[in-house]
Tab-separated table of C-alpha atoms in Angstrom:
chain	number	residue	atom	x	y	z
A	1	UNK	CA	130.600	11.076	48.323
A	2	UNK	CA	130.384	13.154	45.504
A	3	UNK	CA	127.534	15.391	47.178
A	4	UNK	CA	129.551	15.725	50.013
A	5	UNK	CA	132.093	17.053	48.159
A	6	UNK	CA	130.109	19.762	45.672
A	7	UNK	CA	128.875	21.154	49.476
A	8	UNK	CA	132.513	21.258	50.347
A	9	UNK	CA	133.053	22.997	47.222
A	10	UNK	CA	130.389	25.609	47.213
A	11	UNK	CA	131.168	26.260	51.128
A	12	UNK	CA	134.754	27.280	49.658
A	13	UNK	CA	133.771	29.361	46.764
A	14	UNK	CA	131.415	31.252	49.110
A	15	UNK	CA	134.094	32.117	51.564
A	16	UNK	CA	136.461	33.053	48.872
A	17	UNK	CA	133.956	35.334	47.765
A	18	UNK	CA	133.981	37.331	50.967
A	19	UNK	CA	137.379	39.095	50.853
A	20	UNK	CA	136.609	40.061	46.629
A	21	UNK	CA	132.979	41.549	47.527
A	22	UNK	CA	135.087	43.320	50.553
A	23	UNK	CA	137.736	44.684	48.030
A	24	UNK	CA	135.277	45.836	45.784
A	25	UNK	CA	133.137	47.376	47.898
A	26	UNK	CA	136.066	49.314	49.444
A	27	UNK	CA	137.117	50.447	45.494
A	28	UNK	CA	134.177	51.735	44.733
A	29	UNK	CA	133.325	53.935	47.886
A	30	UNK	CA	136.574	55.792	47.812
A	31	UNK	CA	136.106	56.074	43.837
A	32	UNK	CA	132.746	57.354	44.449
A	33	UNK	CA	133.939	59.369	47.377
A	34	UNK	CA	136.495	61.141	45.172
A	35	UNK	CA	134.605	62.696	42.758
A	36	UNK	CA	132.699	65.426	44.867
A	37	UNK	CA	130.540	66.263	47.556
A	38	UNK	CA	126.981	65.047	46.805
A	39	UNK	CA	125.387	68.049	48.653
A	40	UNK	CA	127.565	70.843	47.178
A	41	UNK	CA	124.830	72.323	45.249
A	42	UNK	CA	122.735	72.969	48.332
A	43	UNK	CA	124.831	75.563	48.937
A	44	UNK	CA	123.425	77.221	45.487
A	45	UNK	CA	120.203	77.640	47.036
A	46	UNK	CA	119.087	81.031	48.100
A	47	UNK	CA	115.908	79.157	49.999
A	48	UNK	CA	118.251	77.286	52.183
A	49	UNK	CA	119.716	78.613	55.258
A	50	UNK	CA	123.378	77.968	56.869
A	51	UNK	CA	121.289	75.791	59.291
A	52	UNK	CA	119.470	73.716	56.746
A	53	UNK	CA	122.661	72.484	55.152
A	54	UNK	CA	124.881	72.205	58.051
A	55	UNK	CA	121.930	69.851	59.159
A	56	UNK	CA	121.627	68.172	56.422
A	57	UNK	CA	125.217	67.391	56.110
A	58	UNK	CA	125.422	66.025	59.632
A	59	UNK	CA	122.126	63.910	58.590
A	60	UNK	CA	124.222	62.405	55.687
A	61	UNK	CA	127.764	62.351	57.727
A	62	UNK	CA	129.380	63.633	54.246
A	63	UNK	CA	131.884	65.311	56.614
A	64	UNK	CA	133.504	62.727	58.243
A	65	UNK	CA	136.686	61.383	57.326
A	66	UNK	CA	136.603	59.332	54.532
A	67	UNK	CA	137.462	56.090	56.844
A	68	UNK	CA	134.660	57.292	59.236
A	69	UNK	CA	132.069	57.082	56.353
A	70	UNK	CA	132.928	54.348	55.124
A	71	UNK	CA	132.580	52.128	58.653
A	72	UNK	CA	129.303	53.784	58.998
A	73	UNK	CA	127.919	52.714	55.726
A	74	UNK	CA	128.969	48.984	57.145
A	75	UNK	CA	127.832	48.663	60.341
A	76	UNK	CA	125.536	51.972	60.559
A	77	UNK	CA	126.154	55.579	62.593
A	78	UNK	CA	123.119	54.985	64.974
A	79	UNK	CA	125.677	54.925	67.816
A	80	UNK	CA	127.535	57.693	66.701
A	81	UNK	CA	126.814	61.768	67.854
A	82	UNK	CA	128.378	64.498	65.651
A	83	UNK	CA	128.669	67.807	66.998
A	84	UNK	CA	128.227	70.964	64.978
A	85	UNK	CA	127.100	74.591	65.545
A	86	UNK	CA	124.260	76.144	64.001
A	87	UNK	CA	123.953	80.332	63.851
A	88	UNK	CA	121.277	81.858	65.898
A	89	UNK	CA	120.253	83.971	63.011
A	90	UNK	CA	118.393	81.045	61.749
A	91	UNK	CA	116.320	80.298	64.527
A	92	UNK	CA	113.411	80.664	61.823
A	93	UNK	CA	114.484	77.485	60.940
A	94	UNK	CA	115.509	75.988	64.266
A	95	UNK	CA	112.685	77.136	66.483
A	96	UNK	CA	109.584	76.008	64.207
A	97	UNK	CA	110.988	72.436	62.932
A	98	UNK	CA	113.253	71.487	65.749
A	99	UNK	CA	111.038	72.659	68.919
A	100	UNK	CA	107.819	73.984	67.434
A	101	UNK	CA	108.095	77.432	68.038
A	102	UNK	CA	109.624	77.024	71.734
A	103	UNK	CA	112.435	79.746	72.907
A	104	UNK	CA	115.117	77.888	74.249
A	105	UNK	CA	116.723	79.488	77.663
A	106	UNK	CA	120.457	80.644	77.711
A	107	UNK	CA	122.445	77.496	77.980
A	108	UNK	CA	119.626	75.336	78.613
A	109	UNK	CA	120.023	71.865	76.606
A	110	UNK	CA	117.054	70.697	75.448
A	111	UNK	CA	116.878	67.005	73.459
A	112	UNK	CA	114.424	66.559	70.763
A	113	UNK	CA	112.927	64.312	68.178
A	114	UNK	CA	112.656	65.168	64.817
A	115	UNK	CA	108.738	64.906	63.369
A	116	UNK	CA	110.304	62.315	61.422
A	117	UNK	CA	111.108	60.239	64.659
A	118	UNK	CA	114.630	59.199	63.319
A	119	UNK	CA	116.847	61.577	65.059
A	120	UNK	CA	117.735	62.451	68.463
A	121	UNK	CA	119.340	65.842	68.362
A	122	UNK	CA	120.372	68.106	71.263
A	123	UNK	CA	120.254	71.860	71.307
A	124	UNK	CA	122.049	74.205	73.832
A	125	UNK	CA	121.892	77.520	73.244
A	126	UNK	CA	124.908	79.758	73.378
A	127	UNK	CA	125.255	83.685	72.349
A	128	UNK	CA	124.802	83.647	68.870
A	129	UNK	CA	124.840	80.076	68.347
A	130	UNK	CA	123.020	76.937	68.370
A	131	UNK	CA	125.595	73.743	70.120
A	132	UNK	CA	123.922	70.955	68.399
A	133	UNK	CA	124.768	66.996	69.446
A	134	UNK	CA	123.337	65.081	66.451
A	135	UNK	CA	122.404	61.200	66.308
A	136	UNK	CA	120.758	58.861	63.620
A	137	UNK	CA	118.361	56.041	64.983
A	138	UNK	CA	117.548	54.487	61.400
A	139	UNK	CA	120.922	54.041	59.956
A	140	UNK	CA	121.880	50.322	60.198
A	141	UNK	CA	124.871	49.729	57.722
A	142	UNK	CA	124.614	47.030	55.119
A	143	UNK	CA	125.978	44.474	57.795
A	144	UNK	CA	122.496	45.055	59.107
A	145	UNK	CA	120.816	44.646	55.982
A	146	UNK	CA	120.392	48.663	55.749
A	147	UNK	CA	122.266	50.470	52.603
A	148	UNK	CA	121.576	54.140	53.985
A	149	UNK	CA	119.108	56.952	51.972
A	150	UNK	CA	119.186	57.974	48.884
A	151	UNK	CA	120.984	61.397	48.784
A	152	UNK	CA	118.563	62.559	45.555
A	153	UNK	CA	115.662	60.870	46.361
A	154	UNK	CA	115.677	60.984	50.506
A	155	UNK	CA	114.013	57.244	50.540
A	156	UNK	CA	115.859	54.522	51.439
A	157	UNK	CA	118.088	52.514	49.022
A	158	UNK	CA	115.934	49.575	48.933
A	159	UNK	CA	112.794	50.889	48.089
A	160	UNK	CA	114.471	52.729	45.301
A	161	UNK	CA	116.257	50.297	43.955
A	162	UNK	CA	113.466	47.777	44.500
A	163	UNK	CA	111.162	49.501	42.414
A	164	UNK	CA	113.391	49.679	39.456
A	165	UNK	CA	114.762	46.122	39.838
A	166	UNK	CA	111.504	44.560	38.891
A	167	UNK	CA	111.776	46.188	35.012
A	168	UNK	CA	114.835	45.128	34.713
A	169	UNK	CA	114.869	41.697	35.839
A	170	UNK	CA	111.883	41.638	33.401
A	171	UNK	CA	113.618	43.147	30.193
A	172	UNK	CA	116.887	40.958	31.364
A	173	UNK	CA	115.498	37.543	31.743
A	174	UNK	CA	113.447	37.812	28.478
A	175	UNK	CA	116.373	39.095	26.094
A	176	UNK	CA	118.171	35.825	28.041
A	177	UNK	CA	115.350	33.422	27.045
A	178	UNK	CA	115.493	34.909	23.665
A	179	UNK	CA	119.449	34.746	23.572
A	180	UNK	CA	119.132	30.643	23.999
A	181	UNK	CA	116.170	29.905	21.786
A	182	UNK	CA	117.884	31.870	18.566
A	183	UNK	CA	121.702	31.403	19.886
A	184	UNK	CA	121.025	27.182	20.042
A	185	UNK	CA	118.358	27.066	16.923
A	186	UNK	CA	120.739	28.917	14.376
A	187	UNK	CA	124.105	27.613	15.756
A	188	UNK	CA	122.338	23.863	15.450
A	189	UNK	CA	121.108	24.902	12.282
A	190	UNK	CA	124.398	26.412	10.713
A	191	UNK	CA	126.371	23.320	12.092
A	192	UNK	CA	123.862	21.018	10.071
A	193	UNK	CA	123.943	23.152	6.827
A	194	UNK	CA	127.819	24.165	6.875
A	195	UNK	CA	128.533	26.590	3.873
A	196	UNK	CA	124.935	26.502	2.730
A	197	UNK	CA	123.956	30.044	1.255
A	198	UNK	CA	121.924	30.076	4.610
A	199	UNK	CA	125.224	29.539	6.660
A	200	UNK	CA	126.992	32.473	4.768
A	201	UNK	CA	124.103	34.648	5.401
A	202	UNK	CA	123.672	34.521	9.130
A	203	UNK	CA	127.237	34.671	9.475
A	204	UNK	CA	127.915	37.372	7.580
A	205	UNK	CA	125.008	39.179	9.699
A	206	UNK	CA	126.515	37.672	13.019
A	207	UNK	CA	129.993	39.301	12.238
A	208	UNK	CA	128.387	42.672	11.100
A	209	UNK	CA	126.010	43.075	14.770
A	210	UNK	CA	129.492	41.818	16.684
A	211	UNK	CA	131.332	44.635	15.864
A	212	UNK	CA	128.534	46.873	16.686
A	213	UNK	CA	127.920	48.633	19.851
A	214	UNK	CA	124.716	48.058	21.389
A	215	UNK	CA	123.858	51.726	21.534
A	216	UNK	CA	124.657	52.119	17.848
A	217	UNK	CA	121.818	48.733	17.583
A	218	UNK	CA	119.747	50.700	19.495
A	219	UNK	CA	119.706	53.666	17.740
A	220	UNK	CA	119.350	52.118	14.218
A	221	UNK	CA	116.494	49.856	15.469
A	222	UNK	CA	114.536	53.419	16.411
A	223	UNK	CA	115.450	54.672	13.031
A	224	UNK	CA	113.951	51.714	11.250
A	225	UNK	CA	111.144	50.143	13.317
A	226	UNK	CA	109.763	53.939	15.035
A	227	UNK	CA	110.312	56.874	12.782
A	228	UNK	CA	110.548	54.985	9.125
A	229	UNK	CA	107.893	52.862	9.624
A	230	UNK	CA	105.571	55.724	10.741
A	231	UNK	CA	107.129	57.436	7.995
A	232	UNK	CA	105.887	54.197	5.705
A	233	UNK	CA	102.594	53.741	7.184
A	234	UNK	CA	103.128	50.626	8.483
A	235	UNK	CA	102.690	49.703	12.191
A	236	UNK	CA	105.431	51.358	14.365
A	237	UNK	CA	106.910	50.401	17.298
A	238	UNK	CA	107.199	52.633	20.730
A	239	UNK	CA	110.403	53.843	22.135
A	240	UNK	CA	109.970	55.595	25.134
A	241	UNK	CA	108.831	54.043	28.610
A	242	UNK	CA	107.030	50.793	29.274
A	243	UNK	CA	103.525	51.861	28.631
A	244	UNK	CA	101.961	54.777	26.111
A	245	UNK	CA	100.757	57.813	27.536
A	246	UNK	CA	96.534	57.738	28.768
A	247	UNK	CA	96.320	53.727	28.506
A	248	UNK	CA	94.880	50.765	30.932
A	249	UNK	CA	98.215	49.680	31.036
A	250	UNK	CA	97.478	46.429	29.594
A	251	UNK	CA	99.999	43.458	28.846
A	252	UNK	CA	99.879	44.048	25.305
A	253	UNK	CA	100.687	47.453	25.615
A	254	UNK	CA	103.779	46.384	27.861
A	255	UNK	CA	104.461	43.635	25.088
A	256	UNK	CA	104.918	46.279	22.306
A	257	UNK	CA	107.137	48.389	24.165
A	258	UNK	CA	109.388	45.348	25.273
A	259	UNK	CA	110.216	44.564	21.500
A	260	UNK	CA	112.960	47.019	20.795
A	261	UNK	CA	114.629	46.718	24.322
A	262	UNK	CA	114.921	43.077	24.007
A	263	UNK	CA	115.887	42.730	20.457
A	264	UNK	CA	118.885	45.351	20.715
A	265	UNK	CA	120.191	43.021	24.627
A	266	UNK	CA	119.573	40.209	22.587
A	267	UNK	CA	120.586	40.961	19.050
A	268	UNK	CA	124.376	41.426	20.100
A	269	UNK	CA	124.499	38.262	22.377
A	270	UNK	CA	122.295	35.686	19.829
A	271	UNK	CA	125.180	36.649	17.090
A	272	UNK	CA	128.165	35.993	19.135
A	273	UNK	CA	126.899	32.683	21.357
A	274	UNK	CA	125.247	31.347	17.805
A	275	UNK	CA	129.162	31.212	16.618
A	276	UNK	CA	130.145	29.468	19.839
A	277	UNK	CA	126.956	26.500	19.027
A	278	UNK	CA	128.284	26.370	15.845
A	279	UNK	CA	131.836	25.786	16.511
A	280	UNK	CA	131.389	23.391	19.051
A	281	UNK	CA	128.550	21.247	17.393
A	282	UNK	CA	131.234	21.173	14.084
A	283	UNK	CA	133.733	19.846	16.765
A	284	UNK	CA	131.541	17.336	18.387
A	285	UNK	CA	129.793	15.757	15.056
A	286	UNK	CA	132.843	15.125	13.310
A	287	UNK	CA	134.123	13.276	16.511
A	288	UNK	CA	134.550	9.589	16.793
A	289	UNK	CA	131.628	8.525	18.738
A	290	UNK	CA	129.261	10.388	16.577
A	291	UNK	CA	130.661	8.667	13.472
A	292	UNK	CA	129.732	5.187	15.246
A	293	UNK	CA	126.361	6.160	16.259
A	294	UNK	CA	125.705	6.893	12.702
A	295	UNK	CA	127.309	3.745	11.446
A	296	UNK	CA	124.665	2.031	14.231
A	297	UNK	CA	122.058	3.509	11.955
A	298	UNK	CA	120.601	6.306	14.389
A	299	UNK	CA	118.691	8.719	13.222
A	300	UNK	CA	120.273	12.345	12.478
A	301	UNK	CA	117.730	14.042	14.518
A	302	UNK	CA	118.466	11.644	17.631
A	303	UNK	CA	122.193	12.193	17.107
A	304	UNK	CA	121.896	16.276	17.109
A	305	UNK	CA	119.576	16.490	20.036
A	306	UNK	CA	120.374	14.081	22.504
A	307	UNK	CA	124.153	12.927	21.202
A	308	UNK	CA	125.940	16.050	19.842
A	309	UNK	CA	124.267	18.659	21.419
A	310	UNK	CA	125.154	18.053	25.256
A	311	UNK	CA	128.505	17.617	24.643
A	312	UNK	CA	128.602	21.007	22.225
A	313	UNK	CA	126.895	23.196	25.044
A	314	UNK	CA	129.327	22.227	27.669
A	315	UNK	CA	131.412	25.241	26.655
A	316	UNK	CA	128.439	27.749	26.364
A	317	UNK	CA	127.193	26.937	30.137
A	318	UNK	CA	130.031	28.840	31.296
A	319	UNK	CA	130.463	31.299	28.634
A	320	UNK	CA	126.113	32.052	29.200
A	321	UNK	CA	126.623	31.816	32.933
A	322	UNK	CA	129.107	34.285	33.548
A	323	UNK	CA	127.205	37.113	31.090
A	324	UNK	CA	124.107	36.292	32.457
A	325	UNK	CA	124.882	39.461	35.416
A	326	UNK	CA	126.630	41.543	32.601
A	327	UNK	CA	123.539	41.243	30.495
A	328	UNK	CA	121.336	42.773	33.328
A	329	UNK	CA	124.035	45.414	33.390
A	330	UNK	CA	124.129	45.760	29.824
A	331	UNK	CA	120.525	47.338	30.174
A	332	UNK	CA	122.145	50.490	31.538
A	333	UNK	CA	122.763	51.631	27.660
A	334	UNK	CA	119.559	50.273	26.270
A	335	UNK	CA	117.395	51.115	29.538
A	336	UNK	CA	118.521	54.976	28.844
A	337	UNK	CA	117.910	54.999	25.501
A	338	UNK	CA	114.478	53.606	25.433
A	339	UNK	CA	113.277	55.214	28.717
A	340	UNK	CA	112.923	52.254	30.604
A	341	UNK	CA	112.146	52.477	34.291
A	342	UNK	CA	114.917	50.054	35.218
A	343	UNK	CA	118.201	49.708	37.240
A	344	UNK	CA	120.666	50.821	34.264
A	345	UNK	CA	118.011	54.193	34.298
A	346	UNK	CA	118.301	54.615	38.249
A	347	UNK	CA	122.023	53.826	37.814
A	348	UNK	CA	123.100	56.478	34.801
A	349	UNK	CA	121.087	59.018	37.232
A	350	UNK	CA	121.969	58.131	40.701
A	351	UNK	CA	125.472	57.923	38.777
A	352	UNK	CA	124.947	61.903	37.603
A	353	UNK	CA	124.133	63.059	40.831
A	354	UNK	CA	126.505	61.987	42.697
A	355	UNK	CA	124.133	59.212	44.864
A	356	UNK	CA	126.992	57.033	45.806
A	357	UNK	CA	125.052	55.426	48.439
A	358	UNK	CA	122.405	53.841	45.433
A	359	UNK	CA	125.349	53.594	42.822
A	360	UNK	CA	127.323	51.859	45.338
A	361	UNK	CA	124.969	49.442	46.169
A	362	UNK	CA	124.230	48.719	42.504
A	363	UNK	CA	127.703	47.669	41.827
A	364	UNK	CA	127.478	45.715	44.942
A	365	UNK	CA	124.181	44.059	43.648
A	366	UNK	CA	126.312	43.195	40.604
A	367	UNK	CA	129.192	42.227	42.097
A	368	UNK	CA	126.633	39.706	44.277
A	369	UNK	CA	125.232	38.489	41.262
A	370	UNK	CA	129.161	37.550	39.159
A	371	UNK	CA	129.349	35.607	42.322
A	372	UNK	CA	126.765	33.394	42.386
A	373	UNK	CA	125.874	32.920	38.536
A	374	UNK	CA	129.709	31.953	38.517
A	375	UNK	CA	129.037	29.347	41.181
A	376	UNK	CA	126.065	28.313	39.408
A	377	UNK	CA	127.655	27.861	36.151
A	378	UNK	CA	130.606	25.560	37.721
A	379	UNK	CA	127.793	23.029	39.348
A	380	UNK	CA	126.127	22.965	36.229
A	381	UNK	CA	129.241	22.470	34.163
A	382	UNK	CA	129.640	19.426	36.819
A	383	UNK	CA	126.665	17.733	35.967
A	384	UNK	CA	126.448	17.832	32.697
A	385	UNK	CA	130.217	16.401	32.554
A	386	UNK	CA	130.919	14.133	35.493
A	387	UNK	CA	134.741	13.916	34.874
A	388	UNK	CA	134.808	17.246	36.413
A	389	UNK	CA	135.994	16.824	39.885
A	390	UNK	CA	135.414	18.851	43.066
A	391	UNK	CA	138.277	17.833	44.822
């Protein structure tokens, strides 16, 4: 019964997810859309003819309506045809990359294929113009599991953002497996030794890296572990990229350049969830049933580890859940300052050109993520407390 009903339950959450991911996804295109035309600058460019960026900008759609755009980044434009004109003083351009050097007859129409073999565009040639009909075969729409090109990079979303997503999961999931070894050990371990010097100490520290930003932990860790302790003689860490310059690439290598980036995602998050353990194991061993397990005579260890502490992490599963997305986001700062070849790097600079189709499907890949780390976090919570109840 109870299975049947967590399915029910997940079924629900995943169809109330729909309309927010919707909502979202229409707030950030228009945002996106708002703040300028991606391809202005190609305009800049002496080396670029009228033809190349009219082109271009029917490759791209950028002058659709904004509506237009924004149903042919869902379900793709690969049955749509835009018409535009192209002058004939750029037949340079025309004649050697659209029909290899052919002359095209007075009002003949002549269909081609790009070399590229992704576009189907159709030339009829008029006075002093070009009448092109222009249509996409490769543009899907994310409905079709296809989030467009890159407008900075010309590759397609997926491979860009796939080859970035690796470093990041890889920086993210070990500052998280940091986070609960140190957050648990010195919450447990303040608990224990309330108002001990120790106690005072790590709190006082926890307080001071709270009210920090993490760029500001960043930038102090570089101070201290790269340029003083070069400055010292003492081994230094690396701060730039995730391998030195003229190396085999080894794992060490990649272990010495994952120290900084980790300790400055983790640093933050270890001194605010180690408050949290604390708290709640204070709460939970100076509650009844702890009291009577000690008048039993078990022994203290027993009673932190397997009595106190399940009950005291209760509130942390969903409080560790829900940041789990935000701390792979969090890497934007940290991935910037340190060089790191992640999402939060492809983001800020996707983000700076104007590459809303790759900045849009990062917040999308986010937004994803909240979702289903939420979802995660609720069964979880269920399990590990079953007076929770589906229904």
């Amino acid at each position: 019964m109870r299975h049947s009903l967590m399915g029910q339950y997940i079924l629900r959450r995943l169809l109330q997810a729909i309309p927010l991911l919707i909502i979202i996804t229409v707030i950030v295109f228009f945002l996106l859309k708002s703040a300028g035309d991606p391809l202005a600058e190609l305009s800049l460019d002496p080396r670029i003819t009228e033809s190349d960026r009219l082109l271009k900008r029917a490759e791209y759609g950028v002058d659709d309506p904004l509506p237009i755009q924004f149903v042919h980044w869902l379900i793709g434009d690969d049955w749509y045809v835009r018409e535009l004109e192209l002058p004939a003083s750029d037949t340079t351009f025309v004649a050697p990359n659209l029909c290899y050097g052919q002359e095209i007859p007075e009002g003949e129409r002549v269909t081609l294929t790009l070399p590229n073999g992704t576009e189907q565009v159709t030339l009829i040639k008029n006075n002093q113009c070009y009448r092109v009909f222009y249509q996409r075969n490769d543009n899907k729409g994310i409905l079709r599991g296809d989030f467009g090109m890159s407008l900075a990079r010309g590759r397609p979303v997926l491979e860009v953002m796939g080859q970035a997503l690796p470093n990041t999961l890889l920086l993210g999931i070990t500052s998280y497996l940091v986070i609960i070894v140190f957050a648990f050990s010195l919450g447990i371990f303040q608990a224990i030794r309330q108002y001990s010097f120790f106690d005072n100490v790590i709190t006082t520290i926890s307080f001071i890296l709270v009210s920090m930003p993490i760029f500001l932990v960043a930038l102090i860790s570089v101070y201290i572990f790269a340029v003083q302790f070069r400055k010292w003689g003492l081994p230094y860490l690396p701060v730039q990229g995730m391998y030195s310059v003229n190396t085999d690439y080894s794992v060490g290598d990649l272990i010495r350049h994952m120290i900084l980036p980790v300790f400055c995602l983790a640093a933050i998050s270890v001194a605010g969830y180690s408050r949290f353990v604390r708290a709640s194991m204070l709460e939970v061993i100076n509650s009844d049933y702890i009291r009577t397990a000690r008048s039993k005579g078990l022994g203290e260890r027993r009673i932190t580890y397997v009595h106190a502490l399940k009950n005291a992490s209760l509130p942390l599963v969903t409080l560790m859940g829900l940041d789990i997305p935000f701390i792979l986001a969090g890497a934007v700062v940290t991935e910037r300052i340190f060089s790191w070849p992640g999402m939060g790097t492809l983001y800020i600079e996707s983000l700076g050109r104007l590459d809303y189709t790759v900045v849009i499907a990062f917040v999308l890949m986010l937004a994803i993520a909240v979702v289903i780390f939420q979802l995660i976090t609720d069964v979880l919570y269920a399990v590990l407390d079953p007076r929770v109840r589906y229904s």
